[in-house]
Short mmCIF file of C-alpha atoms and ligand atoms in Angstrom, two decimals:
data_model
loop_
_atom_site.label_atom_id
_atom_site.label_comp_id
_atom_site.label_asym_id
_atom_site.label_seq_id
_atom_site.Cartn_x
_atom_site.Cartn_y
_atom_site.Cartn_z
CA MET P 1 -3.34 15.83 -34.71
CA SER P 2 -0.36 18.06 -34.13
CA GLY P 3 -0.93 19.23 -30.54
CA SER P 4 0.78 17.28 -27.78
CA LEU P 5 1.17 17.28 -24.03
CA VAL P 6 4.04 16.06 -21.88
CA CYS P 7 3.87 16.53 -18.11
CA VAL P 8 7.32 16.52 -16.57
CA GLY P 9 8.69 16.67 -13.04
CA LEU P 10 10.96 19.47 -11.83
CA GLY P 11 12.09 17.47 -8.81
CA MET P 12 12.19 19.09 -5.39
CA LYS P 13 15.54 20.86 -5.27
CA LEU P 14 16.32 23.69 -7.64
CA GLY P 15 18.36 22.40 -10.57
CA ALA P 16 19.54 19.30 -8.75
CA HIS P 17 16.70 16.89 -9.48
CA ILE P 18 15.38 17.68 -12.95
CA SER P 19 16.09 14.93 -15.47
CA PRO P 20 17.79 15.70 -18.79
CA ILE P 21 14.69 14.65 -20.75
CA SER P 22 12.35 16.80 -18.62
CA LYS P 23 14.61 19.81 -19.06
CA SER P 24 14.75 19.21 -22.79
CA HIS P 25 10.96 18.99 -23.02
CA ILE P 26 10.65 22.33 -21.24
CA GLU P 27 13.25 23.97 -23.47
CA GLN P 28 11.70 22.69 -26.71
CA ALA P 29 8.02 23.32 -25.91
CA ASP P 30 5.88 25.91 -27.68
CA VAL P 31 4.30 26.72 -24.35
CA VAL P 32 5.09 25.60 -20.79
CA PHE P 33 2.62 25.66 -17.88
CA SER P 34 4.52 25.69 -14.60
CA LEU P 35 3.52 24.76 -11.12
CA ALA P 36 6.41 25.22 -8.72
CA SER P 37 6.43 24.94 -4.96
CA ASN P 38 8.53 28.03 -4.46
CA GLY P 39 8.91 31.41 -6.17
CA VAL P 40 12.61 30.89 -6.84
CA ILE P 41 11.89 27.61 -8.63
CA GLU P 42 9.17 29.33 -10.63
CA GLN P 43 11.64 31.99 -11.73
CA TRP P 44 14.16 29.32 -12.64
CA VAL P 45 11.60 27.56 -14.89
CA ASP P 46 10.72 30.94 -16.47
CA GLU P 47 14.29 31.14 -17.70
CA MET P 48 14.17 27.82 -19.52
CA ASN P 49 11.68 28.81 -22.21
CA PRO P 50 10.45 32.20 -23.48
CA ASN P 51 6.82 31.12 -23.14
CA VAL P 52 6.22 29.92 -19.58
CA ILE P 53 2.80 30.46 -18.00
CA SER P 54 2.49 30.04 -14.24
CA LEU P 55 -0.56 28.14 -12.99
CA GLN P 56 -0.35 30.00 -9.65
CA PRO P 57 -2.89 32.73 -10.51
CA TYR P 58 -5.64 30.10 -10.60
CA TYR P 59 -5.36 29.56 -6.85
CA GLN P 60 -7.39 31.75 -4.56
CA GLU P 61 -8.18 31.31 -0.94
CA GLY P 62 -11.97 30.93 -0.64
CA LYS P 63 -12.24 29.34 -4.11
CA SER P 64 -12.71 25.58 -4.30
CA ARG P 65 -9.57 23.87 -5.52
CA ASN P 66 -11.80 21.69 -7.69
CA ILE P 67 -12.59 24.81 -9.73
CA THR P 68 -8.93 25.82 -9.74
CA TYR P 69 -7.89 22.39 -10.99
CA LYS P 70 -10.53 22.39 -13.71
CA GLU P 71 -9.42 25.81 -14.91
CA MET P 72 -5.79 24.68 -14.98
CA ILE P 73 -6.70 21.62 -17.04
CA ASP P 74 -8.80 23.71 -19.43
CA ALA P 75 -5.97 26.20 -19.94
CA ILE P 76 -3.51 23.40 -20.71
CA LEU P 77 -5.87 21.62 -23.10
CA GLN P 78 -6.78 24.78 -24.95
CA GLU P 79 -3.16 25.11 -26.08
CA VAL P 80 -2.95 21.41 -26.98
CA LYS P 81 -6.08 21.78 -29.11
CA ALA P 82 -4.54 24.83 -30.77
CA GLY P 83 -1.91 22.44 -32.13
CA LYS P 84 0.91 23.46 -29.80
CA LYS P 85 3.64 21.35 -28.26
CA VAL P 86 2.61 21.83 -24.62
CA VAL P 87 4.59 20.93 -21.51
CA GLY P 88 3.25 20.90 -17.97
CA ALA P 89 6.18 21.36 -15.59
CA PHE P 90 5.19 20.32 -12.07
CA TYR P 91 7.40 20.34 -9.00
CA GLY P 92 8.36 16.94 -7.63
CA HIS P 93 6.91 14.05 -9.60
CA PRO P 94 4.03 15.11 -11.86
CA GLY P 95 2.12 11.93 -11.10
CA VAL P 96 2.47 11.80 -7.30
CA PHE P 97 -0.48 13.26 -5.41
CA ALA P 98 -1.15 15.39 -8.45
CA PHE P 99 -4.60 15.37 -10.02
CA VAL P 100 -4.07 18.05 -12.67
CA PRO P 101 -1.35 16.36 -14.76
CA HIS P 102 -3.03 12.94 -14.66
CA LYS P 103 -6.39 14.37 -15.68
CA ALA P 104 -5.00 16.65 -18.40
CA ILE P 105 -3.13 13.71 -19.96
CA GLU P 106 -6.20 11.49 -19.76
CA ILE P 107 -8.41 14.04 -21.52
CA ALA P 108 -5.80 14.82 -24.17
CA GLN P 109 -5.36 11.12 -24.91
CA ASN P 110 -9.12 10.59 -25.13
CA GLU P 111 -9.28 13.39 -27.65
CA GLY P 112 -6.62 11.72 -29.78
CA PHE P 113 -3.57 13.78 -28.85
CA ASN P 114 -0.17 12.39 -28.01
CA ALA P 115 0.10 12.89 -24.24
CA TYR P 116 2.26 11.30 -21.57
CA MET P 117 4.27 11.85 -18.40
CA GLU P 118 7.96 11.91 -17.51
CA PRO P 119 8.63 11.06 -13.84
CA GLY P 120 10.44 13.30 -11.42
CA ILE P 121 11.91 13.14 -7.93
CA SER P 122 9.03 13.61 -5.49
CA ALA P 123 8.87 14.84 -1.90
CA GLU P 124 8.56 11.20 -0.94
CA ASP P 125 11.83 10.32 -2.66
CA CYS P 126 13.55 13.05 -0.64
CA LEU P 127 11.84 11.76 2.51
CA PHE P 128 13.28 8.27 2.01
CA ALA P 129 16.76 9.77 1.68
CA ASP P 130 16.60 12.51 4.32
CA LEU P 131 14.81 10.53 7.04
CA ALA P 132 16.60 7.25 6.19
CA ILE P 133 13.30 5.45 5.76
CA ASP P 134 13.13 2.41 3.51
CA PRO P 135 9.47 1.81 2.57
CA GLY P 136 10.29 -1.87 2.20
CA LYS P 137 11.50 -2.30 5.78
CA TYR P 138 8.15 -2.37 7.57
CA GLY P 139 5.85 -1.43 4.71
CA TYR P 140 4.44 1.99 4.02
CA GLN P 141 0.94 3.43 3.70
CA GLN P 142 0.27 6.90 2.39
CA TYR P 143 -2.80 9.03 1.96
CA GLU P 144 -3.91 12.53 1.23
CA THR P 145 -4.78 13.66 4.79
CA SER P 146 -8.35 14.83 4.17
CA GLN P 147 -9.20 11.72 2.17
CA PHE P 148 -7.75 9.69 5.04
CA MET P 149 -10.22 11.48 7.34
CA PHE P 150 -13.27 11.29 5.07
CA TYR P 151 -13.11 7.55 4.45
CA GLN P 152 -12.66 4.52 6.64
CA ARG P 153 -9.16 3.16 6.14
CA LEU P 154 -7.39 0.20 7.63
CA ILE P 155 -4.29 1.53 9.36
CA ASP P 156 -1.47 -0.93 9.88
CA PRO P 157 0.40 0.30 12.98
CA SER P 158 3.33 -1.97 12.15
CA ALA P 159 4.01 -0.02 8.93
CA TYR P 160 4.83 3.64 8.27
CA LEU P 161 1.90 5.95 7.72
CA VAL P 162 2.58 9.08 5.70
CA LEU P 163 -0.01 11.84 5.34
CA TRP P 164 0.28 14.42 2.57
CA GLN P 165 -1.27 17.90 2.58
CA VAL P 166 -1.61 17.72 6.35
CA GLY P 167 -1.70 21.55 6.44
CA VAL P 168 -5.26 21.41 5.06
CA ALA P 169 -6.33 18.38 7.12
CA GLY P 170 -10.09 17.91 6.96
CA ASP P 171 -10.91 20.84 4.69
CA ARG P 172 -14.18 19.75 3.09
CA SER P 173 -14.60 22.98 1.16
CA LEU P 174 -11.22 22.68 -0.60
CA GLU P 175 -11.13 26.45 -0.19
CA LYS P 176 -8.53 26.80 2.53
CA HIS P 177 -4.78 27.04 2.36
CA ASN P 178 -4.52 26.05 6.00
CA THR P 179 -6.89 24.49 8.50
CA GLY P 180 -6.70 25.24 12.19
CA SER P 181 -6.43 23.36 15.44
CA ALA P 182 -10.10 22.26 15.51
CA HIS P 183 -9.67 20.29 12.28
CA ARG P 184 -6.36 18.89 13.46
CA GLN P 185 -7.90 17.83 16.75
CA ILE P 186 -10.25 15.59 14.77
CA LEU P 187 -7.30 14.13 12.86
CA VAL P 188 -5.48 13.48 16.13
CA GLU P 189 -8.53 11.78 17.60
CA LEU P 190 -8.74 9.55 14.56
CA LEU P 191 -5.08 8.63 14.91
CA LEU P 192 -5.50 7.99 18.64
CA ASN P 193 -7.70 5.00 17.74
CA THR P 194 -4.50 3.36 16.54
CA TYR P 195 -1.51 5.10 18.14
CA PRO P 196 -0.68 6.24 21.67
CA ALA P 197 -0.90 10.00 22.35
CA ASP P 198 2.82 10.21 23.04
CA HIS P 199 3.82 8.35 19.90
CA LYS P 200 6.62 10.24 18.14
CA VAL P 201 5.79 11.53 14.68
CA ILE P 202 7.86 13.57 12.23
CA LEU P 203 7.01 16.82 10.45
CA TYR P 204 9.00 16.73 7.27
CA GLN P 205 9.98 19.38 4.74
CA ALA P 206 12.52 18.64 2.03
CA LYS P 207 15.07 21.19 0.84
CA VAL P 208 13.92 23.20 -2.12
CA LEU P 209 16.80 25.68 -2.37
CA PRO P 210 20.38 24.64 -1.66
CA THR P 211 20.29 27.18 1.17
CA ASP P 212 17.26 25.55 2.84
CA LYS P 213 17.49 23.29 5.84
CA ILE P 214 15.65 20.00 5.99
CA ARG P 215 12.81 20.08 8.52
CA SER P 216 12.47 16.82 10.40
CA ASP P 217 10.83 17.86 13.67
CA GLU P 218 10.00 15.01 15.97
CA ILE P 219 6.88 15.81 17.99
CA LEU P 220 4.33 13.85 19.98
CA LEU P 221 1.22 12.78 18.12
CA LYS P 222 -1.02 14.80 20.44
CA ASP P 223 1.00 17.96 19.69
CA ILE P 224 0.05 17.90 16.00
CA VAL P 225 -2.90 20.08 17.05
CA SER P 226 -0.70 23.05 17.86
CA ALA P 227 2.25 22.39 15.54
CA ASP P 228 3.35 24.60 12.64
CA LEU P 229 1.93 22.82 9.63
CA PHE P 230 2.51 24.47 6.29
CA MET P 231 1.28 23.67 2.79
CA HIS P 232 4.48 21.78 2.08
CA THR P 233 4.64 19.83 5.35
CA THR P 234 4.33 16.05 5.20
CA LEU P 235 3.46 14.07 8.32
CA VAL P 236 5.36 10.84 8.90
CA ILE P 237 4.09 8.37 11.50
CA PRO P 238 6.57 5.59 12.23
CA PRO P 239 5.28 2.16 13.27
CA SER P 240 4.05 1.90 16.85
CA GLU P 241 3.87 -1.89 16.90
CA LYS P 242 6.07 -4.77 15.86
CA MET P 243 5.10 -6.79 12.79
CA LYS P 244 3.10 -9.82 13.91
CA PRO P 245 4.03 -13.12 12.31
CA ASN P 246 1.23 -14.73 10.30
CA ASN P 247 1.52 -18.15 11.87
CA LYS P 248 -1.23 -19.68 9.79
CA ILE P 249 0.54 -18.90 6.54
CA LEU P 250 3.93 -19.79 7.98
CA ALA P 251 2.56 -23.20 9.05
CA GLU P 252 1.13 -23.79 5.58
CA LEU P 253 4.44 -22.88 4.02
CA GLU P 254 6.31 -25.11 6.46
CA ARG P 255 4.07 -28.03 5.53
CA LEU P 256 4.58 -27.35 1.86
CA GLU P 257 8.32 -27.15 2.22
CA GLU P 258 8.46 -30.36 4.25
CA GLN P 259 6.47 -32.12 1.55
CA ASN P 260 8.95 -30.89 -1.00
CA ASN P 261 11.78 -31.88 1.31
CA TYR P 262 12.94 -28.35 1.33
CA ALA P 263 14.78 -26.85 4.32
CA PRO P 264 12.59 -24.02 5.67
CA HIS P 265 14.19 -20.74 6.65
CA LEU P 266 11.18 -19.39 8.45
CA LYS P 267 9.83 -21.48 11.30
CA VAL P 268 6.43 -21.02 12.89
CA ILE P 269 6.96 -18.70 15.82
CA LYS P 270 5.33 -20.10 18.94
CA MET K 1 19.14 34.36 -15.62
CA THR K 2 20.37 36.58 -12.81
CA LYS K 3 23.81 35.73 -11.49
CA LEU K 4 22.32 34.88 -8.12
CA LEU K 5 19.97 32.29 -9.63
CA THR K 6 22.74 30.81 -11.82
CA THR K 7 24.96 30.54 -8.77
CA LEU K 8 22.26 28.77 -6.75
CA GLU K 9 21.66 26.35 -9.62
CA LYS K 10 25.38 25.66 -9.84
CA ILE K 11 25.62 25.05 -6.08
CA ALA K 12 22.69 22.64 -6.22
CA GLN K 13 24.14 20.73 -9.18
CA ASP K 14 27.86 20.48 -8.49
CA ALA K 15 29.06 17.54 -6.39
CA SER K 16 32.24 19.39 -5.43
CA LEU K 17 30.24 22.20 -3.79
CA GLN K 18 28.40 20.14 -1.20
CA SER K 19 30.72 20.85 1.75
CA ALA K 20 30.65 24.11 3.71
CA GLU K 21 34.32 24.88 3.00
CA ALA K 22 34.08 24.27 -0.74
CA LEU K 23 30.90 26.31 -0.86
CA ALA K 24 32.52 29.22 0.99
CA ALA K 25 35.50 29.21 -1.38
CA PHE K 26 33.22 29.08 -4.42
CA VAL K 27 30.93 31.85 -3.24
CA GLU K 28 33.90 34.04 -2.32
CA GLN K 29 35.16 34.10 -5.92
CA ALA K 30 31.69 34.22 -7.54
CA ASP K 31 30.63 37.27 -9.53
CA LEU K 32 28.08 38.41 -6.93
CA SER K 33 27.59 41.42 -4.72
CA GLU K 34 28.86 41.19 -1.13
CA GLN K 35 25.25 41.13 0.06
CA GLU K 36 24.39 38.22 -2.23
CA LYS K 37 27.44 36.31 -1.09
CA ALA K 38 26.48 36.88 2.52
CA ILE K 39 22.91 35.64 2.15
CA ILE K 40 24.05 32.45 0.43
CA LEU K 41 26.63 31.75 3.11
CA LYS K 42 24.11 32.50 5.85
CA GLN K 43 21.73 30.07 4.11
CA ASP K 44 19.08 32.73 4.26
CA SER K 45 16.48 31.46 1.76
CA ASP K 46 14.02 34.23 2.66
CA ALA K 47 16.56 36.91 1.82
CA ILE K 48 17.32 35.12 -1.45
CA ALA K 49 13.63 35.08 -2.37
CA ALA K 50 13.39 38.78 -1.50
CA LYS K 51 16.49 39.62 -3.53
CA LEU K 52 15.13 37.76 -6.56
CA ASP K 53 11.79 39.49 -6.01
CA VAL K 54 9.88 36.24 -6.43
CA LYS K 55 6.23 35.56 -5.79
CA LYS K 56 5.47 34.72 -2.21
CA ASP K 57 2.47 32.65 -1.14
CA ILE K 58 3.09 29.97 -3.68
CA VAL K 59 0.47 27.24 -3.42
CA CYS K 60 1.66 23.69 -3.84
CA PHE K 61 -1.57 21.68 -3.69
CA ILE K 62 -2.40 19.77 -6.85
CA VAL K 63 -4.67 17.07 -5.53
CA PRO K 64 -8.17 17.15 -4.03
CA ALA K 65 -9.21 14.80 -1.23
CA GLU K 66 -11.51 13.19 -3.72
CA ASP K 67 -12.30 14.24 -7.22
CA ASP K 68 -15.80 15.44 -7.77
CA GLU K 69 -16.58 13.01 -10.56
CA PRO K 70 -19.04 10.20 -9.93
CA ALA K 71 -17.40 6.79 -9.62
CA LYS K 72 -16.96 5.20 -13.04
CA GLU K 73 -18.57 1.87 -12.27
CA SER K 74 -21.63 1.07 -10.25
CA ASP K 75 -21.23 -1.12 -7.18
CA GLU K 76 -22.93 -3.94 -9.05
CA GLU K 77 -20.34 -3.89 -11.81
CA GLU K 78 -17.56 -3.65 -9.26
CA LYS K 79 -18.86 -6.80 -7.56
CA ASP K 80 -19.06 -8.68 -10.85
CA LYS K 81 -15.53 -7.71 -11.61
CA SER K 82 -14.13 -8.87 -8.30
CA GLU K 83 -15.88 -12.18 -8.68
CA GLU K 84 -14.39 -12.54 -12.11
CA SER K 85 -10.92 -11.87 -10.83
CA LYS K 86 -11.43 -14.38 -8.04
CA LEU K 87 -12.24 -17.00 -10.63
CA VAL K 88 -9.11 -16.13 -12.55
CA SER K 89 -6.85 -16.30 -9.56
CA ASN K 90 -8.39 -19.58 -8.47
CA GLY K 91 -8.03 -20.97 -11.95
C1 LIG X 301 -0.24 17.98 -3.98
S1 LIG X 301 1.09 17.20 -3.21
C2 LIG X 301 2.23 17.24 -4.55
C3 LIG X 301 3.43 16.37 -4.40
C4 LIG X 301 4.40 16.43 -5.55
N1 LIG X 301 3.77 16.09 -6.79
C5 LIG X 301 5.60 15.53 -5.32
O1 LIG X 301 5.96 14.78 -6.23
O2 LIG X 301 6.20 15.58 -4.26
C6 LIG X 301 1.52 18.44 -2.05
C7 LIG X 301 2.07 17.85 -0.81
O3 LIG X 301 3.36 17.35 -1.07
C8 LIG X 301 4.14 17.43 0.09
N2 LIG X 301 5.28 18.34 -0.16
C9 LIG X 301 5.36 19.33 -1.05
N3 LIG X 301 6.56 19.97 -0.92
C10 LIG X 301 7.21 19.34 0.07
C11 LIG X 301 8.49 19.52 0.69
N4 LIG X 301 9.33 20.49 0.32
N5 LIG X 301 8.82 18.68 1.69
C12 LIG X 301 7.99 17.71 2.10
N6 LIG X 301 6.80 17.50 1.57
C13 LIG X 301 6.41 18.30 0.56
C14 LIG X 301 3.25 18.03 1.18
O4 LIG X 301 2.62 16.96 1.87
C15 LIG X 301 2.27 18.80 0.34
O5 LIG X 301 1.09 19.08 1.03
#
């Protein structure tokens, strides 16, 4: 079958993050579907290929995003089925907290088309750089905020917790572009089961244009209720507790190493 | 591409333009109107968006809290699977 689909990442910052192969896919496509996080980025993608279609018109406040996502996927697949070389150009990484590209690729593959993804630089990658956070230092959990609220999760307060789409925290309808303080109050109460009310958290927004400033506002956990949370705000909760040694495992390892006559580096902490 | 957009792309891509002084010197000699130069130097992203007449209210959500499809496997199958994998890891 001649139709194909490649979903590529635009990165976060205009022109600075796109990979050579992603750019080349956009330039050589028969049709490009774009989903940018900013109007300037959208215009910039428009210039890369004469046939760029924005996915923005599918969004509507008051319309479930599940419908929006389905329509986006249908529009993409229609062109693939018409035999075209189709590219989905998504801001950030097309596979990070992004249902549409994953699903479109899955369906195209199931229908026998060549379909795959090229990675991009995500908001999270910028977060690691801008906030000097190494996910390997204490460990790192991340969730879509509403999913984090709808399901019981095990929070590890000795690791980072990062919540995406916090601007629509708790929106069960998927129809809102922003939820208010009542929804956020419920999120805060959930977090208070694990963290103190005056725990410092960070509201993060990466640069999208070279003229933007990074937002890294440190606020108290309890103040999330009244904070300015936008669609592109990510909530970062640093650890509130120290990592606790797992003495049982350390003792087992010590025994093992003694048996093997091996000098242990980690001793059981008493 | 408009000159303003090309200039922004260049600024974002060029390692030698990452300091305020280098940026000022570059913008000064760029083929832009005085107003465009001023908004870049003031780092006024809103004015840039207005000048380029771009769409506002761009939505950046691409993921639902949960997709509306039923889970692929029943709980029973899930349980079988995890028992299988236990056997493998024990073996
Ligand atoms: C549906 S996810 C898409 C993420 C995207 N695929 C990526 O690779 O970064 C949308 C969420 O990403 C985060 N996000 C998007 N733009 C951001 C920015 N400029 N700075 C920080 N976080 C951002 C926010 O949490 C936002 O609600």
